Structure formats: structure tokens, C-alpha cells
Short mmCIF file of C-alpha atoms in Angstrom, two decimals:
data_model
loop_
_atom_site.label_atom_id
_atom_site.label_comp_id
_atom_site.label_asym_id
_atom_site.label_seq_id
_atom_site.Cartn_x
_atom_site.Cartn_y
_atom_site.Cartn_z
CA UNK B 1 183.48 160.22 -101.56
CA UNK B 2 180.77 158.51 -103.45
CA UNK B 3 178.34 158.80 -99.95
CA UNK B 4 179.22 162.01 -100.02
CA UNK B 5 178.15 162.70 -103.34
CA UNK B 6 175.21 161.27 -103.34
CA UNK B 7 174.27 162.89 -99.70
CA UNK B 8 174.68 166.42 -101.76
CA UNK B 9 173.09 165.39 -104.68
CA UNK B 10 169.66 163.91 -102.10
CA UNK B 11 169.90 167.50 -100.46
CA UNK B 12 169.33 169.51 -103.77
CA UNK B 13 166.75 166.92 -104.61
CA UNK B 14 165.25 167.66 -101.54
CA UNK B 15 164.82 171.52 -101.54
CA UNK B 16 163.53 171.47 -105.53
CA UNK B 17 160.97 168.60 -103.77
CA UNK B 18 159.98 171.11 -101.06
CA UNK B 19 159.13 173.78 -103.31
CA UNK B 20 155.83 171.04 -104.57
CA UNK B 21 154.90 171.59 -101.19
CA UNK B 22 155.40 175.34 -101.30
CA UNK B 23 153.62 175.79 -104.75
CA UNK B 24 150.39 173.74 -103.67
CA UNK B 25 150.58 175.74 -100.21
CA UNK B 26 150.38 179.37 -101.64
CA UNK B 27 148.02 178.30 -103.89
CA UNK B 28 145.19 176.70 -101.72
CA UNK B 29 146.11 180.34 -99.53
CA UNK B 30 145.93 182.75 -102.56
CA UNK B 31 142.20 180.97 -102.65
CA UNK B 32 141.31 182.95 -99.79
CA UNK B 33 142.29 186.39 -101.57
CA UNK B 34 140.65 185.34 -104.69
CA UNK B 35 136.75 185.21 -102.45
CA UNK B 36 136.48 188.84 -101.64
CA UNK B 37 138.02 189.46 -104.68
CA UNK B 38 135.37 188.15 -106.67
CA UNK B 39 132.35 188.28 -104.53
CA UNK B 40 132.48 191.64 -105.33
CA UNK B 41 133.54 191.79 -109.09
CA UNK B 42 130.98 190.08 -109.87
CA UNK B 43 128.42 190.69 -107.30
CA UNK B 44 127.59 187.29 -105.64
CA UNK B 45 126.44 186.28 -102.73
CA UNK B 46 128.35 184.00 -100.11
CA UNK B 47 126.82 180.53 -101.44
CA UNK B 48 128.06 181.57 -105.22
CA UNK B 49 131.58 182.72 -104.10
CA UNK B 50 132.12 179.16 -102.39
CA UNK B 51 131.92 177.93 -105.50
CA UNK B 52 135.80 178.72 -105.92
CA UNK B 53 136.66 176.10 -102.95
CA UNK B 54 133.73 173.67 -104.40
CA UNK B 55 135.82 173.21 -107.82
CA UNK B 56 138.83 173.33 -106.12
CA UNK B 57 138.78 171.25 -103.79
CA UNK B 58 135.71 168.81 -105.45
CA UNK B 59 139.42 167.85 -107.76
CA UNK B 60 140.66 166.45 -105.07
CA UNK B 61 137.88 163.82 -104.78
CA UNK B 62 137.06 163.19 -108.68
CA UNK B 63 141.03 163.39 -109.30
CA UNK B 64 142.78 161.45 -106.89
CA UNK B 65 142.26 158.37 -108.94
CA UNK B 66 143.28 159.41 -112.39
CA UNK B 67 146.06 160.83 -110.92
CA UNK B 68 147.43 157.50 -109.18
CA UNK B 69 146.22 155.93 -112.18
CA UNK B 70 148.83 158.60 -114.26
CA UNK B 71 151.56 158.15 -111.95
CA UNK B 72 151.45 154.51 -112.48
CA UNK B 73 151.56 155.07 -116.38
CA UNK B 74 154.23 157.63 -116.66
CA UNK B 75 156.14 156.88 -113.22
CA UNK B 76 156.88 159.23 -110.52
CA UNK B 77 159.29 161.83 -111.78
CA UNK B 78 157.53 162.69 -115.07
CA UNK B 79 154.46 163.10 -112.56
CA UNK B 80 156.44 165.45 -111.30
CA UNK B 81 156.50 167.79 -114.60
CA UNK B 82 153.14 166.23 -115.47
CA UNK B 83 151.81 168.25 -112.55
CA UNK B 84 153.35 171.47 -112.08
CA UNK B 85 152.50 172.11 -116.32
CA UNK B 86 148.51 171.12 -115.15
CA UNK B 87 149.17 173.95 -112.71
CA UNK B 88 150.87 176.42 -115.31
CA UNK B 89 148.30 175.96 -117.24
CA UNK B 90 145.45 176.54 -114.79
CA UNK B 91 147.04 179.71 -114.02
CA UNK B 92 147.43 180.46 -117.69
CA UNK B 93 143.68 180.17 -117.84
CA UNK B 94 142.68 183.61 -115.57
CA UNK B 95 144.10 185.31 -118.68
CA UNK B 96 141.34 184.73 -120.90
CA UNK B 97 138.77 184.67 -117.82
CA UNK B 98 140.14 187.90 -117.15
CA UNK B 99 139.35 189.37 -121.02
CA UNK B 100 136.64 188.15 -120.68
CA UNK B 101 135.91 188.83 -117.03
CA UNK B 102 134.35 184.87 -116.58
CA UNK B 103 133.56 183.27 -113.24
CA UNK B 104 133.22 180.09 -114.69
CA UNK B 105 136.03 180.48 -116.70
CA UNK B 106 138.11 181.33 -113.44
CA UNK B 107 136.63 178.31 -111.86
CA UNK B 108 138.04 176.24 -114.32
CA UNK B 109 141.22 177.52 -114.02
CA UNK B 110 140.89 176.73 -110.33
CA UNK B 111 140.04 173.43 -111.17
CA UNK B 112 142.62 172.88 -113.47
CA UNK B 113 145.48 173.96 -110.59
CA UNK B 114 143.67 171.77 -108.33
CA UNK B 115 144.34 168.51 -110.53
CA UNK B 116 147.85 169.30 -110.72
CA UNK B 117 148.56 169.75 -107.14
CA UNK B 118 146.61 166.49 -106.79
CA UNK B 119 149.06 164.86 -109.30
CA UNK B 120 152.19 166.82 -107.25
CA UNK B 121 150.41 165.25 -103.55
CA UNK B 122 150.78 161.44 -105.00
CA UNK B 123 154.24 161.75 -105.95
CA UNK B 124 155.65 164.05 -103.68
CA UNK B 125 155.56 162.37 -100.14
CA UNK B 126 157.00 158.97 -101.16
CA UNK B 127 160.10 161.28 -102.71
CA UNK B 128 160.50 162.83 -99.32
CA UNK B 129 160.79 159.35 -97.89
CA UNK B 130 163.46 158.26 -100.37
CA UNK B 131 165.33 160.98 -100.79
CA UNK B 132 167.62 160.42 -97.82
CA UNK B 133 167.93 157.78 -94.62
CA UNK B 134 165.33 156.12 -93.50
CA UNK B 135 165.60 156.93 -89.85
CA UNK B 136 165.26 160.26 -90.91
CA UNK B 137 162.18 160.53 -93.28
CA UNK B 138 159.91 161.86 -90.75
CA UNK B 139 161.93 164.91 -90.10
CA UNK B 140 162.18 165.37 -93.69
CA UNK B 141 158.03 165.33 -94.28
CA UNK B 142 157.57 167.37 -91.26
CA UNK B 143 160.43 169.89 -92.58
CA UNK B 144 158.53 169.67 -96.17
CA UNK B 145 154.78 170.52 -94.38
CA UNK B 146 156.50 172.95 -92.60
CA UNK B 147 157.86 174.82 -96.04
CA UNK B 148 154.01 174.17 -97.39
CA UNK B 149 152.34 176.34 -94.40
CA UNK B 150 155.26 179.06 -95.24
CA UNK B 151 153.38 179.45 -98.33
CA UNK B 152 150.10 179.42 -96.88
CA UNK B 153 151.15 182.25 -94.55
CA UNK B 154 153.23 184.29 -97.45
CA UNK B 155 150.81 183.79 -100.08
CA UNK B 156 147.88 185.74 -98.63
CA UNK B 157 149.85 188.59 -98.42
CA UNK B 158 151.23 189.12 -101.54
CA UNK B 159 148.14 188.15 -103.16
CA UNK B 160 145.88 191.05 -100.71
CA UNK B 161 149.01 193.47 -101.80
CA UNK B 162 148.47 192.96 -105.70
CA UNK B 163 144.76 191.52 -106.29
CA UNK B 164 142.42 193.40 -103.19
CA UNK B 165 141.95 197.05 -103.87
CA UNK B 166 139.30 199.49 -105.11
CA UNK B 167 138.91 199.50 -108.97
CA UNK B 168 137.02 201.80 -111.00
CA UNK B 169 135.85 199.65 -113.20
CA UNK B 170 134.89 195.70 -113.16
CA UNK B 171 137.67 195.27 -116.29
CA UNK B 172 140.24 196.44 -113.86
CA UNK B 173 139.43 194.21 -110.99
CA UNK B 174 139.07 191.44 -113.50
CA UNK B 175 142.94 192.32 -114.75
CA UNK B 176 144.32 192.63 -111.07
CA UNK B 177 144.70 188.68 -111.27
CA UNK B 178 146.30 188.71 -114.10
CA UNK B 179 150.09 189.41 -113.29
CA UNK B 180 149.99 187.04 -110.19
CA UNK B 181 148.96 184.13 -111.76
CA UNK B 182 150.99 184.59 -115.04
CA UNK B 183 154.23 184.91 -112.61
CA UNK B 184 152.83 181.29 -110.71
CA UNK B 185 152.42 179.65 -114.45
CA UNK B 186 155.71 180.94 -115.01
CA UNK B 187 157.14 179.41 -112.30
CA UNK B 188 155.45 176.28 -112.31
CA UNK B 189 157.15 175.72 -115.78
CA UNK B 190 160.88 176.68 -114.92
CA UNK B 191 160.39 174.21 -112.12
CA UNK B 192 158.46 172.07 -114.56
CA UNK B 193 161.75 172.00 -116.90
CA UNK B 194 164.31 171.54 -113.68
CA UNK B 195 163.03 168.52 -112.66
CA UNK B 196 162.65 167.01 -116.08
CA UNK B 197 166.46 167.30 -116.19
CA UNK B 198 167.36 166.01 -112.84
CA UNK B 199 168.40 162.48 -111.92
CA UNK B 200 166.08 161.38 -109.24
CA UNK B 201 166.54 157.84 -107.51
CA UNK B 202 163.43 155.61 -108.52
CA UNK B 203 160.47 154.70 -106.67
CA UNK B 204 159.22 151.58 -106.36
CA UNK B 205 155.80 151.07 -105.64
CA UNK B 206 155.01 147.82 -102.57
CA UNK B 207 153.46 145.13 -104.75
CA UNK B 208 149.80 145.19 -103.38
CA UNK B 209 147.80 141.61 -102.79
CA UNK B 210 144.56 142.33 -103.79
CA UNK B 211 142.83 142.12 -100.20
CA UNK B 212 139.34 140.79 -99.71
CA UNK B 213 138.40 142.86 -96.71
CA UNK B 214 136.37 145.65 -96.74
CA UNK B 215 138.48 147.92 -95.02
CA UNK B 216 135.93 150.05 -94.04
CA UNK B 217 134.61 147.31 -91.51
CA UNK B 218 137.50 149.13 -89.05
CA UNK B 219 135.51 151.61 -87.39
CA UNK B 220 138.17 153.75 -86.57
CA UNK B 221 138.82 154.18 -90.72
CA UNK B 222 134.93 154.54 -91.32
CA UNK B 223 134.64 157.78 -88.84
CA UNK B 224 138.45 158.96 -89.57
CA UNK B 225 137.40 159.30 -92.66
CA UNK B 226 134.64 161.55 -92.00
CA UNK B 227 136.81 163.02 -89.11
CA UNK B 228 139.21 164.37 -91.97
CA UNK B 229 136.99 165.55 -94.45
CA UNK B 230 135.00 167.71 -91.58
CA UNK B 231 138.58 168.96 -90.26
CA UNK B 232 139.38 169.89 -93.82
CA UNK B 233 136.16 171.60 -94.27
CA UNK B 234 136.13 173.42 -91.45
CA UNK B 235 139.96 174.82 -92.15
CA UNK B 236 139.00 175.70 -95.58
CA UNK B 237 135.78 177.32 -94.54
CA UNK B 238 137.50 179.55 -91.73
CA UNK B 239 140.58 180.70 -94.20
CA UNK B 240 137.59 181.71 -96.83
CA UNK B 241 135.07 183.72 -94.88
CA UNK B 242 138.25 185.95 -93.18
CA UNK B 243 138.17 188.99 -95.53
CA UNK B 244 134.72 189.40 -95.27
CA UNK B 245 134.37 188.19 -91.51
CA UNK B 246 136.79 190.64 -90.68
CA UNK B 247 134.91 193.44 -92.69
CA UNK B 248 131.48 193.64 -90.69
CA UNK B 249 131.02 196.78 -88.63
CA UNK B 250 130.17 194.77 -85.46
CA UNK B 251 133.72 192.43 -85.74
CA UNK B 252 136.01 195.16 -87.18
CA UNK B 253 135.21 196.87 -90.15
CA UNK B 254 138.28 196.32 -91.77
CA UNK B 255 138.68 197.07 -95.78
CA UNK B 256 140.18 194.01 -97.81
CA UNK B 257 143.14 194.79 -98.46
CA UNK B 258 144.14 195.26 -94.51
CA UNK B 259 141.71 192.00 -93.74
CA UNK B 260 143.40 190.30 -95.89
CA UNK B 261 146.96 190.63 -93.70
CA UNK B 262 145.32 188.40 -90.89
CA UNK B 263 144.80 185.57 -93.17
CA UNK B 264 148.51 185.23 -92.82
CA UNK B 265 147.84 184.83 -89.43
CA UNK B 266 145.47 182.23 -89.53
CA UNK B 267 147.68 180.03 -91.45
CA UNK B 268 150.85 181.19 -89.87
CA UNK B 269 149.21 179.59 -86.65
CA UNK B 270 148.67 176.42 -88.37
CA UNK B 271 152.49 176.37 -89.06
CA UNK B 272 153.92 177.28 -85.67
CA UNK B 273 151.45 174.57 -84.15
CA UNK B 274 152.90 171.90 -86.75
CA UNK B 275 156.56 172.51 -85.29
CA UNK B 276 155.72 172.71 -81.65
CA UNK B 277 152.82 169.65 -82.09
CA UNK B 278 156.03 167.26 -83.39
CA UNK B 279 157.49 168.15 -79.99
CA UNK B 280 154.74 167.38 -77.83
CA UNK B 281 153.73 164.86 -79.65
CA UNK B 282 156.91 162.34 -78.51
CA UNK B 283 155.61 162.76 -75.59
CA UNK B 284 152.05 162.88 -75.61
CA UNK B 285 149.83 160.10 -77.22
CA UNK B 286 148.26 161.27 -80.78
CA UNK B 287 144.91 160.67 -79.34
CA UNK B 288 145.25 162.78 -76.46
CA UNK B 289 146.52 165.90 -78.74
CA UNK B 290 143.81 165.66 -81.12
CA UNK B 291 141.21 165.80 -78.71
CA UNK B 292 142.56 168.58 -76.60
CA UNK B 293 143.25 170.79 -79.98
CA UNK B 294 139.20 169.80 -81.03
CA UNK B 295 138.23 170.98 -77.63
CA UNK B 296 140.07 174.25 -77.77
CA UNK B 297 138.93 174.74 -81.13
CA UNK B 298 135.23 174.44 -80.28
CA UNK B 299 135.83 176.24 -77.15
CA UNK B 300 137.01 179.25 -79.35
CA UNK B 301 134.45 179.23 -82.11
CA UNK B 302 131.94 179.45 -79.11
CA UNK B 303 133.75 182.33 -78.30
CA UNK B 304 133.97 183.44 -81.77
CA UNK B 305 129.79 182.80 -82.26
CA UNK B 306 128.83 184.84 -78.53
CA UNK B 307 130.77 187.98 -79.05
CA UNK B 308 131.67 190.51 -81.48
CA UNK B 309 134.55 193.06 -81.99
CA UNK B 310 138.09 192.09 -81.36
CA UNK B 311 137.68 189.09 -79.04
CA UNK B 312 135.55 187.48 -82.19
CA UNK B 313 138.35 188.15 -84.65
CA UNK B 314 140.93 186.87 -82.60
CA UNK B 315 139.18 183.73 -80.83
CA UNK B 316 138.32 182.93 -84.38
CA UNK B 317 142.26 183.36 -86.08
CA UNK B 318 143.58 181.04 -82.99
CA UNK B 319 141.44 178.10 -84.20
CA UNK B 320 144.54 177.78 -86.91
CA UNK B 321 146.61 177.20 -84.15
CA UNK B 322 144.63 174.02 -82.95
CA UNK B 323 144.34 172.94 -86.72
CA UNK B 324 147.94 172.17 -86.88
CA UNK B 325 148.47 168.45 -85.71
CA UNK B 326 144.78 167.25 -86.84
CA UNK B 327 144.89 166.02 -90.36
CA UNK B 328 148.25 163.86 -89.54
CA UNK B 329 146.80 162.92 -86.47
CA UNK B 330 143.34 161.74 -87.87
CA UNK B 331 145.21 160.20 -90.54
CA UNK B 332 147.66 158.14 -88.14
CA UNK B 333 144.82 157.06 -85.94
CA UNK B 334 142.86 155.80 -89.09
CA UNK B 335 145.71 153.71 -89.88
CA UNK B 336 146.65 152.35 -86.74
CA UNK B 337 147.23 148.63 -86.44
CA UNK B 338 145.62 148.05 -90.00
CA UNK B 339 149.21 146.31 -91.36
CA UNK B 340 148.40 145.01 -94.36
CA UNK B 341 144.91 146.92 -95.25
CA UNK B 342 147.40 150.49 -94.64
CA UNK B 343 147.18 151.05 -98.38
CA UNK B 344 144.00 150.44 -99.15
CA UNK B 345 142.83 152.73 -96.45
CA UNK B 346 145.24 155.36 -97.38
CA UNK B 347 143.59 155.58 -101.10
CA UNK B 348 139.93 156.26 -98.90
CA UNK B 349 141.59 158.88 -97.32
CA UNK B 350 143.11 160.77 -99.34
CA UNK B 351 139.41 161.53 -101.12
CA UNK B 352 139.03 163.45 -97.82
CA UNK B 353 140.26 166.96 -99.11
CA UNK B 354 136.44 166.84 -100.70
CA UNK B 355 135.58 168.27 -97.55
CA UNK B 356 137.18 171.65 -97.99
CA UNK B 357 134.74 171.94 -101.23
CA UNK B 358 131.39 171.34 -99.44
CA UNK B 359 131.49 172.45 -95.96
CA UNK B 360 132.60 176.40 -97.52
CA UNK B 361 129.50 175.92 -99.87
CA UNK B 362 127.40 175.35 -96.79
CA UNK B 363 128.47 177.60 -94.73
CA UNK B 364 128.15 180.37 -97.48
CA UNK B 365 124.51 179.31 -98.23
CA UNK B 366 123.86 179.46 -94.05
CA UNK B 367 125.51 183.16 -94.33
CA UNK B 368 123.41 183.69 -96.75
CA UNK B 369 119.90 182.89 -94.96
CA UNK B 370 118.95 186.61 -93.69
CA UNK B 371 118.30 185.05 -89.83
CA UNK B 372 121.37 183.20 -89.46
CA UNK B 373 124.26 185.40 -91.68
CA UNK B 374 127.84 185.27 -91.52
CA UNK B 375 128.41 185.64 -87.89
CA UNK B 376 126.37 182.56 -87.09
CA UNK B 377 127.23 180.48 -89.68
CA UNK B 378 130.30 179.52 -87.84
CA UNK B 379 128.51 177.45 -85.88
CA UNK B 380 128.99 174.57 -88.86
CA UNK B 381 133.06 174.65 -88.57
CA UNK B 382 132.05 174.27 -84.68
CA UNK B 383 130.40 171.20 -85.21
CA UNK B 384 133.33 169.73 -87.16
CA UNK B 385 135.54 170.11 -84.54
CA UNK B 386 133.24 168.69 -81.82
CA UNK B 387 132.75 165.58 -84.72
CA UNK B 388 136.19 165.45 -84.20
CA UNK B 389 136.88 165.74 -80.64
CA UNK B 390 134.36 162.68 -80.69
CA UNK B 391 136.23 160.76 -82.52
CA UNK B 392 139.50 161.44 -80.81
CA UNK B 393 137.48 160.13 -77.15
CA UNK B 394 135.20 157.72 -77.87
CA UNK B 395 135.14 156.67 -82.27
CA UNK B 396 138.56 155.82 -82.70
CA UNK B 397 138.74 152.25 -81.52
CA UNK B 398 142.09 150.58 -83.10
CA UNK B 399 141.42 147.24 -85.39
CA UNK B 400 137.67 147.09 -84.02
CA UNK B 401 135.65 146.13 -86.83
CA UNK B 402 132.08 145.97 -87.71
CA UNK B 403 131.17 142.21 -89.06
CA UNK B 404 127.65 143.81 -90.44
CA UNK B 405 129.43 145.94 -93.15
CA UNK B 406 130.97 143.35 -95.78
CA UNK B 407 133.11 143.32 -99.04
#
């Protein structure tokens, strides 16, 4: 009875922890509605609008530190609350922007959301491990990712349906965010108050030796690392540029609000890939997958970058299908065979997410050079991917190190 019991109680743990991964999915997503959105209230060009994934995602690099740091200090489940109030309170934050109609006042909002789901991303997937067998954990974080990129295909929806639209004035385009974002702070606080009164089993951290080794001498770390935060970048940077891709008279002159339906698309590739990639992948090596989906996602940008109309739009929303399997799989082949030095390289990876806030800002300032605009600026995300598809053939070399590069 008492195995029983405790199965249940695991099981409702588990589907309040998989709404983390939900929250922080619809929110990187609704990023992608909140581009167009503002590009045109406040009449900026591409290399100013990336400035909404530079803040966001930029938390990701100067936050994932204070946020372990946190964690350590107040333990795992008051993380837990500790985040999803930072996020509240972001969202809280478009209310005054709004009044006051304030990009850098929205940004900071953004930012603020971003350090929270960076405080829900260091406590959430050692939960998921925990909260149930061991034998089973994997299926449990795949079942979790596979709620997050639910959100990142819902999200983009609802938030075209409510925020994109014509406005006759800039006061009412300002206020369109508004009533989303108050109904996300609202939420993130009723979950907020759940979990402060649940009983969650504790996690204990591994005691850590403090190692000598520059991890970094393992090559296949060194260019993972860069691997991921060009993979990231290049995913954010597609998902951003949609709306407006998807608007020029030579791809397919769509208006926002119906543009903004295929983002759903994009993403909702990204999550049927994930499901079918854990099949294929117990049979194919990790290696092998990642280079074939880097190949096919270069192979379609080319595609994307040498024609126009229909065939442009859709060779570019397949890439999401390809971007499925790459972060765990760059992330699993940075690890591999480090034993001991896993940790440390895990805390150097997890900076990656940096990428998603420069590679957007580049690409926007290459759409916005006259010669090259936003057609042919997606021949940076096609470099990513070909970065990657390197790595996956010849950089990732397992336990090689480099004796030049010391501690």
C-alpha cells in the first residue's frame, strides 16, 4: 500500500513538474509573436527587434551561475517557487511598459522571465530523474521535453490570435500584450503557491572533488560547446524571422496574424522529430543522427536561400524537423567518456543557450544591410548547421584531449 502511495503521490509530482517545462516552452515561443509585434509598434529595424532574443536569451549566459549559486542556498524546491515568481513578475512588468509603451522596459521584462526559467532549467531535470524509478528516468525527461515543445507549438498561436493585428493607434498595439502576459503572471503564481505546499522527495546534490583538469582540453567539449550555442542560435534565429519571412511579396505575402499560424509549425516539427528521434535513436548511433539531421538542415536552407514562393517557406519550416534530436545529441557527445569531469562540463554547457541571443542579432543586422536583406541572411543559420554537421563527422573525438590548453 505504502508503494502504492507513494507511486501516486511521484505521478502528481510529476505532471505539476512538467508544466516548468511547459511554462518556459510557450514562453521562449510567444518570443516569436512578440518580433513582428514590436518591430512595427515601434518602428525598428531587424537588428533593433533582435534585441528581444539578445536580453532573453544573453540571461541564460550571465544567469546560469547565480542561479546554481541560489539553488544551492535555498535548495531545490523553493527554487522551484523562487523561479516561476521571477517569471510572474517579468510578465507583470509589460504592464507598465505597456502605459508607457517602453521597448526597453519590455526588454526588461523579457529579461526578467528569462532568469526565472533559468532558475526553473537547474532544478527541474534532476526532479524528473527522482521523481520515479531509475530505469525509467529517461522516458520521463523525454515525456517532460516532449510537454515543453507542446508549448512551443500552442503558444504561437494563441499569442498571433490575441497580440498580431492592425491597431489604430500605437497605445493600442502597446495594450494588446497586456492581457496575455497578466494571465502567464497569473499563472506562474498559482503554480508558484502549489508547489510551495507540496511534499517533494529531496535532492541531493553528488559531492564534487574539486578537479584539476581543464576540462576543456577534451576536444570534443571545446567544439560541442560551440556546436550547441550555433544550433541554439540558429533555432532561435529561424523561429524569429518567420512572421516577417513569411510576409515578403516574393515568399508569400502573408499578413501577421496568418504568418504567425506557421510558427506553430516550425516548432511543432521540432516536437514530432523529438518522439520519433528517441526511436531511431536505439538503433542508430547519436553521431550518425546528428550529422544526417545537420546535413538535411543545410540541404534545406540552401533550398530555402535559391528560391522563393512556397518551396522557400516550406524548405525553411522543415529545418524544425531536423532540429529535434541536436541539442541532446550535442550535449551527449560532449559528455561522452568524460566520467568524472561530466559535471564540470555540464556547467560549460549549459552557458550555451547564449547563442540564441547573438546569432538573431546578427542575422537581423545582415537583413538589415540593403544588398544582402532578409532572404539572404539565412545563409548564417546555414552555416551553423554545416558547423555542426562538422562536428558530428570529423570534431567530436571522445576523451581526445589537447595537452597545449592547460588549467
Amino acid at each position: 500500500m505504502e508503494n502504492t502511495s507513494r507511486s501516486t503521490s511521484y505521478r502528481g509530482a510529476f505532471a505539476l513538474m512538467t508544466l516548468l517545462f511547459f511554462i518556459w516552452g510557450g514562453i521562449v515561443s510567444l518570443n516569436d509573436i512578440l518580433i513582428p509585434h514590436f518591430k512595427g509598434l515601434f518602428t525598428m529595424d531587424y537588428t533593433e527587434t533582435m534585441l528581444i532574443q539578445f536580453c532573453f536569451f544573453g540571461a541564460y549566459f550571465m544567469m546560469a551561475i547565480p542561479a546554481s549559486m541560489l539553488i544551492e542556498r535555498i535548495g531545490y524546491k523553493k527554487g522551484i517557487s523562487a523561479g516561476l515568481l521571477t517569471i510572474g513578475l517579468g510578465a507583470l512588468l509589460f504592464l507598465p511598459a505597456s502605459w508607457a509603451i517602453s521597448y526597453p522596459l519590455f526588454l526588461f521584462g523579457l529579461f526578467t522571465m528569462a532568469t526565472g526559467c533559468v532558475i526553473l532549467q537547474v532544478v527541474a531535470n534532476p526532479y524528473v530523474i527522482i521523481l520515479g524509478p531509475p530505469e525509467t528516468a529517461s522516458s520521463r525527461l523525454n515525456l517532460a521535453q516532449g510537454v515543453n515543445s507542446l508549448a512551443t507549438t500552442l503558444a504561437p498561436l494563441f499569442g498571433g490570435l490575441f497580440i498580431l493585428g492592425s491597431y489604430a493607434t500605437p497605445k493600442e498595439a502597446a495594450a494588446a500584450v497586456e492581457g496575455p502576459y497578466v494571465g502567464l503572471a497569473l499563472f506562474a503564481f498559482a503554480i508558484a503557491g502549489i508547489f510551495a505546499l507540496l511534499k517533494l522527495p529531496q535532492v541531493i546534490s553528488p559531492s564534487t572533488k574539486k578537479l584539476k583538469i581543464n576540462v576543456l582540453r577534451f576536444r570534443q567539449l571545446r567544439l560541442g560547446a560551440i556546436a550547441l550555442m550555433l544550433y541554439v542560435g540558429a533555432e532561435v534565429a529561424i523561429g524569429s524571422f518567420i512572421v516577417n519571412f513569411l510576409g515578403e511579396p516574393h515568399i508569400a505575402g502573408l499578413e501577421e496574424k496568418k504568418a504567425a499560424n506557421y510558427i506553430a509549425l516550425y516548432w511543432g516539427g521540432l516536437m514530432i522529430g523529438r518522439f520519433l528521434g528517441s526511436a531511431i535513436l536505439r538503433k542508430v548511433s547519436a553521431q550518425k543522427v546528428l550529422f544526417i539531421s545537420a546535413l538535411a538542415a543545410v540541404g534545406l536552407l540552401a533550398v530555402t536561400l535559391t528560391s522563393n514562393g512556397w518551396l522557400a517557406m516550406w524548405s525553411m519550416l522543415a529545418v524544425g524537423l531536423f532540429n529535434s534530436i541536436m541539442w541532446s545529441n550535442i550535449f551527449a557527445l560532449s559528455i561522452d567518456g568524460l566520467g568524472e569531469y561530466t559535471n564540470k562540463a555540464s556547467g560549460i554547457l549549459v552557458m550555451a543557450p547564449v547563442g540564441g541571443a547573438l546569432l538573431p542579432l546578427l542575422q537581423g543586422m545582415l537583413a538589415d544591410i540593403p544588398e544582402v536583406g532578409l532572404h539572404l541572411s539565412y545563409v548564417l543559420p546555414l552555416v551553423c548547421y554545416a558547423f555542426i554537421g562538422y562536428y558530428a563527422r570529423h570534431g567530436y573525438k571522445a576523451g581526445k584531449q589537447d595537452p597545449k590548453i592547460t588549467e
